[in-house]
Coordinates of C-alpha atoms and ligand atoms in Angstrom, one line a residue:
X1 CA -12.6 -22.0 6.1
X2 CA -9.3 -23.8 5.8
X3 CA -8.1 -24.4 2.4
X4 CA -4.9 -26.4 1.4
X5 CA -3.6 -25.8 -2.2
X6 CA -1.2 -28.6 -3.1
X7 CA 1.7 -29.1 -5.4
X8 CA 1.4 -26.1 -7.7
X9 CA 4.3 -23.9 -8.9
X10 CA 4.3 -21.1 -6.5
X11 CA 5.7 -17.9 -8.3
X12 CA 7.1 -14.8 -6.8
X13 CA 9.5 -12.2 -8.2
X14 CA 12.5 -13.9 -6.6
X15 CA 11.7 -17.5 -6.6
X16 CA 9.6 -20.3 -7.9
X17 CA 9.1 -23.8 -6.5
X18 CA 6.5 -26.5 -6.4
X19 CA 4.7 -26.4 -3.1
X20 CA 1.7 -26.1 -1.0
X21 CA -0.2 -23.0 0.4
X22 CA -2.5 -23.2 3.5
X23 CA -5.0 -20.6 4.1
X24 CA -7.1 -19.9 7.2
X25 CA -9.5 -17.0 8.1
X26 CA -8.6 -15.2 5.0
X27 CA -4.8 -15.1 5.6
X28 CA -1.9 -17.1 4.2
X29 CA -0.9 -19.3 7.2
X30 CA 1.7 -21.7 5.7
X31 CA 3.8 -21.8 2.5
X32 CA 6.3 -24.5 1.7
X33 CA 7.3 -27.5 -0.3
X34 CA 5.2 -29.8 1.9
X35 CA 2.5 -28.4 4.2
X36 CA 0.6 -30.8 6.4
X37 CA -2.5 -29.2 7.8
X38 CA -6.1 -30.2 8.4
X39 CA -8.2 -28.5 5.8
X40 CA -12.0 -28.2 4.8
X41 CA -11.0 -28.1 1.3
X42 CA -7.9 -29.6 -0.6
X43 CA -7.2 -28.3 -4.0
X44 CA -4.7 -30.2 -6.2
X45 CA -2.7 -27.7 -8.2
X46 CA -0.5 -30.2 -10.0
X47 CA 0.5 -28.6 -13.4
X48 CA -0.9 -25.2 -12.3
X49 CA 0.6 -21.9 -11.0
X50 CA -0.1 -20.5 -7.7
X51 CA 0.3 -16.8 -8.1
X52 CA -0.7 -13.8 -6.0
X53 CA -4.0 -12.2 -7.2
X54 CA -3.5 -9.5 -9.9
X55 CA -3.6 -5.9 -8.8
X56 CA -4.8 -3.4 -11.4
X57 CA -4.0 0.0 -10.3
X58 CA -5.6 1.9 -13.1
X59 CA -9.4 1.5 -13.8
X60 CA -12.2 3.9 -14.5
X61 CA -15.4 2.2 -13.4
X62 CA -18.7 4.0 -13.5
X63 CA -16.8 7.2 -14.7
X64 CA -18.8 10.1 -15.9
X65 CA -18.1 11.3 -19.4
X66 CA -20.1 14.2 -20.4
X67 CA -23.7 12.9 -20.6
X68 CA -22.7 9.1 -20.3
X69 CA -20.7 6.9 -18.2
X70 CA -18.0 4.2 -18.7
X71 CA -20.1 1.0 -19.2
X72 CA -18.8 -1.2 -16.3
X73 CA -19.8 -0.2 -12.7
X74 CA -18.0 -1.6 -9.8
X75 CA -20.0 -4.9 -10.0
X76 CA -19.6 -5.8 -13.8
X77 CA -16.1 -4.4 -13.8
X78 CA -14.8 -6.4 -10.8
X79 CA -16.5 -9.5 -12.0
X80 CA -14.6 -9.2 -15.4
X81 CA -11.5 -8.5 -13.4
X82 CA -11.9 -11.8 -11.4
X83 CA -12.3 -13.9 -14.5
X84 CA -9.0 -12.4 -15.8
X85 CA -7.3 -13.2 -12.5
X86 CA -7.3 -9.8 -10.8
X87 CA -8.3 -9.6 -7.0
X88 CA -7.7 -5.9 -6.2
X89 CA -8.2 -2.7 -8.1
X90 CA -7.3 1.1 -7.6
X91 CA -10.0 3.4 -9.2
X92 CA -9.9 7.0 -9.9
X93 CA -12.4 9.3 -8.0
X94 CA -12.5 12.7 -10.0
X95 CA -12.8 16.1 -8.1
X96 CA -15.5 18.0 -9.8
X97 CA -14.7 21.7 -10.2
X98 CA -15.2 23.6 -6.9
X99 CA -15.5 20.4 -5.0
X100 CA -13.7 19.3 -1.7
X101 CA -12.0 16.1 -1.8
X102 CA -14.0 14.6 1.0
X103 CA -17.1 14.9 -1.1
X104 CA -15.5 13.3 -4.1
X105 CA -14.2 10.4 -2.0
X106 CA -17.8 9.7 -0.5
X107 CA -19.3 9.8 -4.1
X108 CA -16.9 7.2 -5.3
X109 CA -17.2 5.1 -2.2
X110 CA -20.9 5.0 -2.7
X111 CA -20.4 3.8 -6.2
X112 CA -18.2 1.0 -5.1
X113 CA -19.2 -0.2 -1.7
X114 CA -22.3 -2.3 -2.5
X115 CA -21.0 -3.5 -5.9
X116 CA -17.3 -4.4 -5.9
X117 CA -16.7 -8.1 -5.4
X118 CA -12.9 -7.6 -4.8
X119 CA -10.9 -5.3 -2.6
X120 CA -10.5 -1.8 -4.0
X121 CA -8.8 1.4 -3.3
X122 CA -8.7 5.0 -4.8
X123 CA -6.3 7.5 -6.3
X124 CA -7.6 11.0 -6.1
X125 CA -7.7 12.9 -9.3
X126 CA -7.3 16.7 -8.5
X127 CA -8.7 19.1 -11.2
X128 CA -9.4 22.2 -9.1
X129 CA -6.7 23.0 -6.6
X130 CA -8.2 26.4 -6.0
X131 CA -10.7 25.3 -3.5
X132 CA -8.3 22.8 -1.7
X133 CA -6.3 23.4 1.5
X134 CA -4.3 21.2 3.8
X135 CA -7.3 19.7 5.3
X136 CA -8.2 18.0 2.0
X137 CA -4.8 16.2 1.7
X138 CA -4.8 15.4 5.4
X139 CA -8.2 13.8 4.8
X140 CA -6.8 11.7 1.9
X141 CA -3.9 10.3 4.1
X142 CA -6.2 9.8 7.0
X143 CA -8.4 7.6 4.8
X144 CA -5.6 5.6 3.3
X145 CA -5.6 7.4 -0.2
X146 CA -1.9 7.8 -0.6
X147 CA -1.7 8.7 -4.3
X148 CA -3.0 11.5 -6.4
X149 CA -3.3 12.0 -10.1
X150 CA -3.0 15.0 -12.2
X151 CA -3.3 15.8 -15.9
X152 CA -1.1 17.8 -18.2
X153 CA -3.8 17.0 -20.9
X154 CA -7.4 17.8 -21.6
X155 CA -7.4 21.6 -21.2
X156 CA -10.5 23.2 -19.7
X157 CA -11.5 19.8 -18.2
X158 CA -8.8 18.1 -16.3
X159 CA -5.5 19.8 -17.2
X160 CA -3.6 21.9 -14.5
X161 CA -1.3 24.6 -15.3
X162 CA 2.4 24.2 -14.6
X163 CA 2.2 26.5 -11.7
X164 CA -0.7 24.4 -10.2
X165 CA 1.2 21.1 -10.8
X166 CA 4.3 22.5 -9.0
X167 CA 2.2 23.6 -6.0
X168 CA 0.3 20.3 -5.9
X169 CA 3.7 18.5 -5.9
X170 CA 4.8 20.7 -3.0
X171 CA 1.8 19.6 -1.0
X172 CA 2.3 16.0 -2.0
X173 CA 5.8 16.2 -0.6
X174 CA 4.3 17.5 2.7
X175 CA 1.8 14.7 2.9
X176 CA 3.9 12.0 1.3
X177 CA 1.5 11.4 -1.6
X178 CA 2.6 9.7 -4.7
X179 CA 2.0 12.0 -7.6
X180 CA 0.7 10.2 -10.7
X181 CA 0.7 12.0 -14.1
X182 CA -1.2 11.6 -17.4
X183 CA 1.5 13.2 -19.3
X184 CA 0.8 14.7 -22.8
X185 CA 1.1 18.4 -23.8
X186 CA -2.6 19.4 -23.8
X187 CA -2.1 22.8 -25.0
X188 CA -0.2 22.0 -28.1
X189 CA -2.4 19.0 -28.8
X190 CA -5.4 21.4 -28.6
X191 CA -3.8 23.5 -31.4
X192 CA -3.1 20.3 -33.5
X193 CA -6.8 19.4 -33.1
X194 CA -8.0 22.8 -34.1
X195 CA -5.8 22.6 -37.2
X196 CA -7.1 19.0 -38.1
X197 CA -10.7 20.1 -37.8
X198 CA -10.2 23.2 -39.8
X199 CA -8.9 21.1 -42.7
X200 CA -12.0 18.8 -42.4
X201 CA -10.0 15.9 -40.9
X202 CA -12.6 14.4 -38.6
X203 CA -11.9 10.7 -38.8
X204 CA -10.7 8.7 -35.8
X205 CA -7.2 8.4 -37.0
X206 CA -6.8 12.0 -36.4
X207 CA -7.2 11.4 -32.7
X208 CA -3.8 9.7 -32.9
X209 CA -2.2 12.1 -35.4
X210 CA -3.0 15.1 -33.3
X211 CA -1.4 13.5 -30.2
X212 CA 2.1 12.6 -31.4
X213 CA 4.5 10.7 -29.1
X214 CA 6.9 13.7 -28.9
X215 CA 4.2 15.5 -26.9
X216 CA 4.1 12.6 -24.5
X217 CA 7.8 12.8 -24.2
X218 CA 7.7 16.5 -23.6
X219 CA 5.2 16.3 -20.8
X220 CA 6.8 13.4 -19.1
X221 CA 10.2 15.3 -19.1
X222 CA 8.5 18.4 -17.7
X223 CA 6.9 16.7 -14.7
X224 CA 10.0 14.5 -13.9
X225 CA 11.9 17.8 -13.9
X226 CA 9.6 19.3 -11.4
X227 CA 9.7 16.1 -9.2
X228 CA 13.5 16.1 -9.4
X229 CA 13.6 19.7 -8.3
X230 CA 11.4 18.8 -5.3
X231 CA 13.0 15.5 -4.7
X232 CA 9.7 13.5 -4.6
X233 CA 8.8 10.2 -6.4
X234 CA 6.7 10.4 -9.5
X235 CA 4.6 7.9 -11.4
X236 CA 3.8 8.1 -15.1
X237 CA 0.5 6.5 -16.1
X238 CA -0.1 4.6 -19.4
X239 CA 3.4 5.2 -21.1
X240 CA 2.6 4.5 -24.8
X241 CA 5.6 5.3 -26.8
X242 CA 9.4 4.9 -27.3
X243 CA 9.8 8.6 -27.0
X244 CA 8.2 8.6 -23.5
X245 CA 10.0 5.5 -22.6
X246 CA 13.4 7.0 -23.4
X247 CA 12.7 10.0 -21.1
X248 CA 11.8 7.7 -18.3
X249 CA 14.9 5.6 -18.8
X250 CA 17.2 8.5 -18.8
X251 CA 15.7 9.9 -15.6
X252 CA 15.9 6.6 -13.8
X253 CA 19.7 6.6 -14.4
X254 CA 19.8 9.1 -11.7
X255 CA 16.5 9.0 -9.8
X256 CA 15.1 5.5 -9.1
X257 CA 11.8 6.8 -7.8
X258 CA 10.8 7.8 -11.3
X259 CA 8.1 5.1 -11.8
X260 CA 5.9 4.2 -14.8
X261 CA 3.4 1.8 -16.2
X262 CA 2.1 0.8 -19.6
X263 CA -1.0 -1.1 -20.6
X264 CA -1.8 -4.1 -22.8
X265 CA -3.4 -1.9 -25.6
X266 CA 0.0 -0.3 -26.2
X267 CA 1.6 -3.8 -26.5
X268 CA -0.9 -5.2 -29.0
X269 CA -2.8 -2.4 -30.8
X270 CA -1.4 0.1 -33.3
X271 CA -2.4 2.9 -35.6
X272 CA -3.3 0.2 -38.1
X273 CA -6.4 -0.5 -36.0
X274 CA -7.8 3.0 -36.6
X275 CA -6.7 3.2 -40.4
X276 CA -9.4 1.1 -42.0
X277 CA -11.3 4.2 -43.0
X278 CA -14.6 2.6 -41.8
X279 CA -16.6 2.4 -38.5
X280 CA -14.2 -0.1 -37.1
X281 CA -11.8 2.6 -36.4
X282 CA -14.0 4.1 -33.6
X283 CA -13.5 1.1 -31.5
X284 CA -9.8 1.9 -30.6
X285 CA -10.1 5.4 -29.4
X286 CA -8.2 5.9 -26.0
X287 CA -5.8 8.4 -24.8
X288 CA -2.7 8.4 -25.2
X289 CA -3.6 7.0 -28.7
X290 CA -2.5 3.9 -30.5
X291 CA 1.0 4.3 -31.8
X292 CA 3.1 2.9 -34.7
X293 CA 3.6 -1.0 -34.2
X294 CA 7.4 -0.6 -33.7
X295 CA 6.6 0.8 -30.1
X296 CA 5.3 -2.6 -28.9
X297 CA 8.9 -4.1 -28.8
X298 CA 10.3 -1.2 -26.9
X299 CA 7.4 -1.2 -24.4
X300 CA 7.9 -5.0 -23.8
X301 CA 11.6 -4.3 -23.3
X302 CA 10.9 -1.5 -20.9
X303 CA 8.7 -4.1 -18.9
X304 CA 11.4 -6.6 -18.9
X305 CA 14.4 -4.2 -18.0
X306 CA 12.5 -2.4 -15.2
X307 CA 12.1 0.9 -17.0
X308 CA 8.5 0.2 -16.6
X309 CA 7.6 -1.4 -13.3
X310 CA 3.7 -2.0 -13.7
X311 CA 1.2 -3.3 -16.2
X312 CA -2.2 -1.7 -15.6
X313 CA -5.3 -1.6 -17.9
X314 CA -6.7 2.1 -17.8
X315 CA -10.0 0.1 -18.2
X316 CA -12.7 2.7 -19.3
X317 CA -15.2 0.8 -21.7
X318 CA -17.6 2.4 -24.1
X319 CA -20.1 0.7 -26.4
X320 CA -20.1 1.1 -30.1
X321 CA -23.1 3.4 -30.0
X322 CA -21.3 5.7 -27.5
X323 CA -18.4 5.9 -29.9
X324 CA -20.8 7.0 -32.6
X325 CA -21.2 10.4 -30.6
X326 CA -18.0 11.3 -32.5
X327 CA -19.2 10.0 -36.0
X328 CA -18.5 13.3 -37.5
X329 CA -15.9 14.7 -35.2
X330 CA -13.2 12.5 -33.5
X331 CA -12.9 14.8 -30.5
X332 CA -16.4 13.7 -29.5
X333 CA -15.6 10.0 -29.4
X334 CA -15.5 8.8 -25.7
X335 CA -12.0 7.9 -24.9
X336 CA -11.1 4.6 -23.3
X337 CA -10.9 0.9 -23.8
X338 CA -12.2 -2.4 -22.1
X339 CA -9.1 -4.1 -20.9
X340 CA -9.6 -5.2 -17.3
X341 CA -10.1 -8.9 -18.0
X342 CA -7.3 -9.4 -20.4
X343 CA -4.2 -8.1 -18.5
X344 CA -3.0 -11.3 -17.1
X345 CA -3.6 -13.4 -20.2
X346 CA -2.1 -10.9 -22.6
X347 CA 1.0 -10.4 -20.6
X348 CA 1.3 -14.3 -20.2
X349 CA 1.5 -14.4 -24.0
X350 CA 4.7 -12.3 -23.6
X351 CA 6.0 -15.0 -21.2
X352 CA 5.4 -17.6 -23.9
X353 CA 7.0 -15.5 -26.4
X354 CA 10.1 -15.0 -24.1
X355 CA 9.4 -11.2 -23.8
X356 CA 9.3 -11.4 -20.0
X357 CA 9.8 -14.2 -17.7
X358 CA 7.3 -15.9 -15.3
X359 CA 8.6 -14.0 -12.2
X360 CA 8.6 -10.7 -14.0
X361 CA 5.0 -11.5 -15.1
X362 CA 4.0 -11.8 -11.4
X363 CA 6.0 -8.7 -10.5
X364 CA 4.5 -6.3 -13.0
X365 CA 0.9 -7.6 -12.5
X366 CA 0.8 -7.9 -8.7
X367 CA 4.0 -7.5 -6.6
X368 CA 5.1 -4.1 -8.0
X369 CA 1.7 -2.5 -7.9
X370 CA 1.4 -3.5 -4.2
X371 CA 4.7 -2.2 -3.4
X372 CA 4.5 1.0 -5.1
X373 CA 0.9 1.8 -3.9
X374 CA 1.4 1.0 -0.2
X375 CA -0.2 -2.5 0.0
X376 CA 2.8 -4.8 0.3
X377 CA 3.2 -7.4 1.9
X378 CA -0.4 -7.4 2.7
X379 CA -1.0 -8.1 -1.1
X380 CA 1.0 -8.7 -4.1
X381 CA 2.8 -11.8 -2.6
X382 CA 2.4 -15.4 -1.5
X383 CA 3.7 -15.1 1.9
X384 CA 2.8 -16.1 5.5
X385 CA 0.6 -13.3 6.9
X386 CA -0.5 -11.9 3.6
X387 CA -4.2 -11.7 2.5
X388 CA -5.1 -14.9 0.8
X389 CA -5.8 -13.3 -2.6
X390 CA -4.6 -16.2 -4.8
X391 CA -5.0 -17.2 -8.4
X392 CA -4.6 -20.8 -9.4
X393 CA -3.6 -20.3 -13.2
X394 CA -3.8 -23.1 -15.8
X395 CA -0.9 -22.2 -18.1
X396 CA -2.1 -24.8 -20.8
X397 CA -5.6 -23.5 -21.4
X398 CA -5.9 -21.9 -24.9
X399 CA -8.6 -19.7 -26.3
X400 CA -9.3 -16.7 -28.6
X401 CA -10.3 -13.5 -27.1
X402 CA -13.8 -12.5 -28.2
X403 CA -16.8 -10.4 -27.4
X404 CA -18.8 -13.8 -27.2
X405 CA -16.6 -15.0 -24.3
X406 CA -15.6 -11.9 -22.3
X407 CA -17.5 -10.7 -19.1
X408 CA -17.0 -6.9 -19.4
X409 CA -20.2 -5.0 -20.1
X410 CA -19.3 -3.9 -23.7
X411 CA -20.5 -5.0 -27.1
X412 CA -17.1 -5.6 -28.8
X413 CA -13.6 -6.6 -28.0
X414 CA -10.5 -4.5 -29.0
X415 CA -8.6 -7.8 -28.9
X416 CA -11.0 -9.9 -31.0
X417 CA -9.3 -13.0 -32.3
X418 CA -6.1 -12.8 -30.4
X419 CA -5.0 -16.2 -29.3
X420 CA -4.0 -16.4 -25.6
X421 CA -3.0 -19.1 -23.3
X422 CA -3.5 -19.4 -19.5
X423 CA -6.6 -18.9 -17.5
X424 CA -7.6 -18.1 -13.9
X425 CA -9.2 -21.4 -13.1
X426 CA -9.7 -20.8 -9.3
X427 CA -9.6 -17.3 -7.9
X428 CA -9.5 -16.7 -4.1
X429 CA -10.2 -13.5 -2.5
X430 CA -9.5 -13.1 1.3
X431 CA -9.6 -16.8 1.7
X432 CA -12.9 -17.2 -0.1
X433 CA -13.2 -19.2 -3.4
X434 CA -15.0 -16.6 -5.6
X435 CA -14.5 -18.2 -9.0
X436 CA -14.3 -22.0 -9.9
X437 CA -15.4 -24.0 -12.9
X438 CA -16.2 -20.7 -14.6
X439 CA -18.8 -20.2 -11.9
X440 CA -18.7 -16.9 -10.0
X441 CA -19.3 -17.4 -6.3
X442 CA -19.3 -13.8 -5.0
X443 CA -21.9 -11.4 -3.7
X444 CA -22.0 -7.8 -4.7
X445 CA -20.3 -5.6 -2.3
X446 CA -18.2 -8.4 -0.6
X447 CA -15.0 -6.4 -1.6
X448 CA -13.6 -4.1 1.0
X449 CA -12.0 -0.6 0.9
X450 CA -8.1 -0.9 1.2
X451 CA -6.5 1.8 3.3
X452 CA -3.0 2.1 1.8
X453 CA 0.2 3.0 3.4
X454 CA 2.3 5.9 2.0
X455 CA 4.9 5.3 -0.8
X456 CA 8.1 4.0 0.6
X457 CA 11.0 3.6 -1.9
X458 CA 12.7 1.1 0.5
X459 CA 10.2 -1.6 -0.5
X460 CA 11.1 -1.5 -4.1
Ligands
URP501 O1 -8.8 7.2 -22.9 C1 -8.6 7.0 -21.6 N1 -7.5 6.6 -21.2 N2 -9.7 7.4 -20.8 C2 -9.6 7.3 -19.5 C3 -9.1 8.6 -19.0 C4 -7.6 8.7 -18.9 O2 -7.0 9.4 -19.6 O3 -6.8 7.8 -18.3
ZN502 ZN1 -4.9 9.1 -18.6
ZN503 ZN1 -6.9 6.5 -17.1

């Protein structure tokens, strides 16, 4: 199939111009102000943007959570992603205690391969280093998994000790794996939780109050210190607070491979959302938690000034009835939010409000994710030779976000009523039009596993 997209505003981090894009056999074959090629399909993109498909590097699809699972699997989650303009995701296989990483990998591959409608990759979550040896890490690299994630939070479940974190970082150095960290001080948070429950403070807002921003900052500082000592890159996931941001900014003054993301929920939601004193509060429980509203402007600034390089979603949806598992105890509320569909439009609202510019919008949603996670220039850019993962974005379209018009498999929206503009009108994945006129044209399982290259600071 040959597709010629004409007269759209082609946007990349370092330029924007009105031009044409020609796609053949799934690859971008020509880009320029005037491209003359025979095509099977010509798309007039006058007044529209032509952008590289979004890359969401932080999703939890079909994720086990005690007796339940996150509500989107690799089909429904990637369908919602496409409606939002995302054409690749990176999800998180989670090592069960005692499990070898090869087994974890194939478990997640099985969840994804007959379902995902877009290309996908994995970061491996390490929870039990005691059963791992060099062969596990070699297996990851050989299979194109070039990043691992560790936790300083959730004791007894996911948290690693400082000793374990340091040894994992040493192995990561040997295999050139990018270490991603969920950074909050889990031990002290556990003490604060015990204290809250002992006083009878069981409502959702105590989820936030027992995880103060200063404990995010402390853990970020700690893991950056270890990375500095070992001279390895480090990536902080879901930065949520000014306190955390300040630590990252200070570290980046001397170490430019300290990298970090935030997510739309930290730009739009706040402690007010969980302070109604009624059942509404249960909808906004994710970790790190909602913060004071004042943090929003600092996080926007961090995205704009490159303290934060990436916007991801940490998509991990639970229905209202799932949340009710924690009706009498906030620690039993399944954590996570449904966001995968809204990343581009919620950040485009920031473009409209002059918080970030158009090129930066493309950079944080697509180009930087591809660069940092070893997919560039195959993905994340409109360039000759790149995969034809392209979104034709209508910047004029306006709507209100609502549970009645989203495609995620969840029965409420955390962003209900927020006005957004912009819409992924046509989505092309590997040269195939998979969304047009609000009609999905993609078969489950058409997405391919992306084998990624190792992190290389020179592409940044
Ligand atoms: O609340 C969240 N974020 N749930 C998903 C797991 C994690 O911590 O990223
Ligand atoms: Zn996390
Ligand atoms: Zn997460």
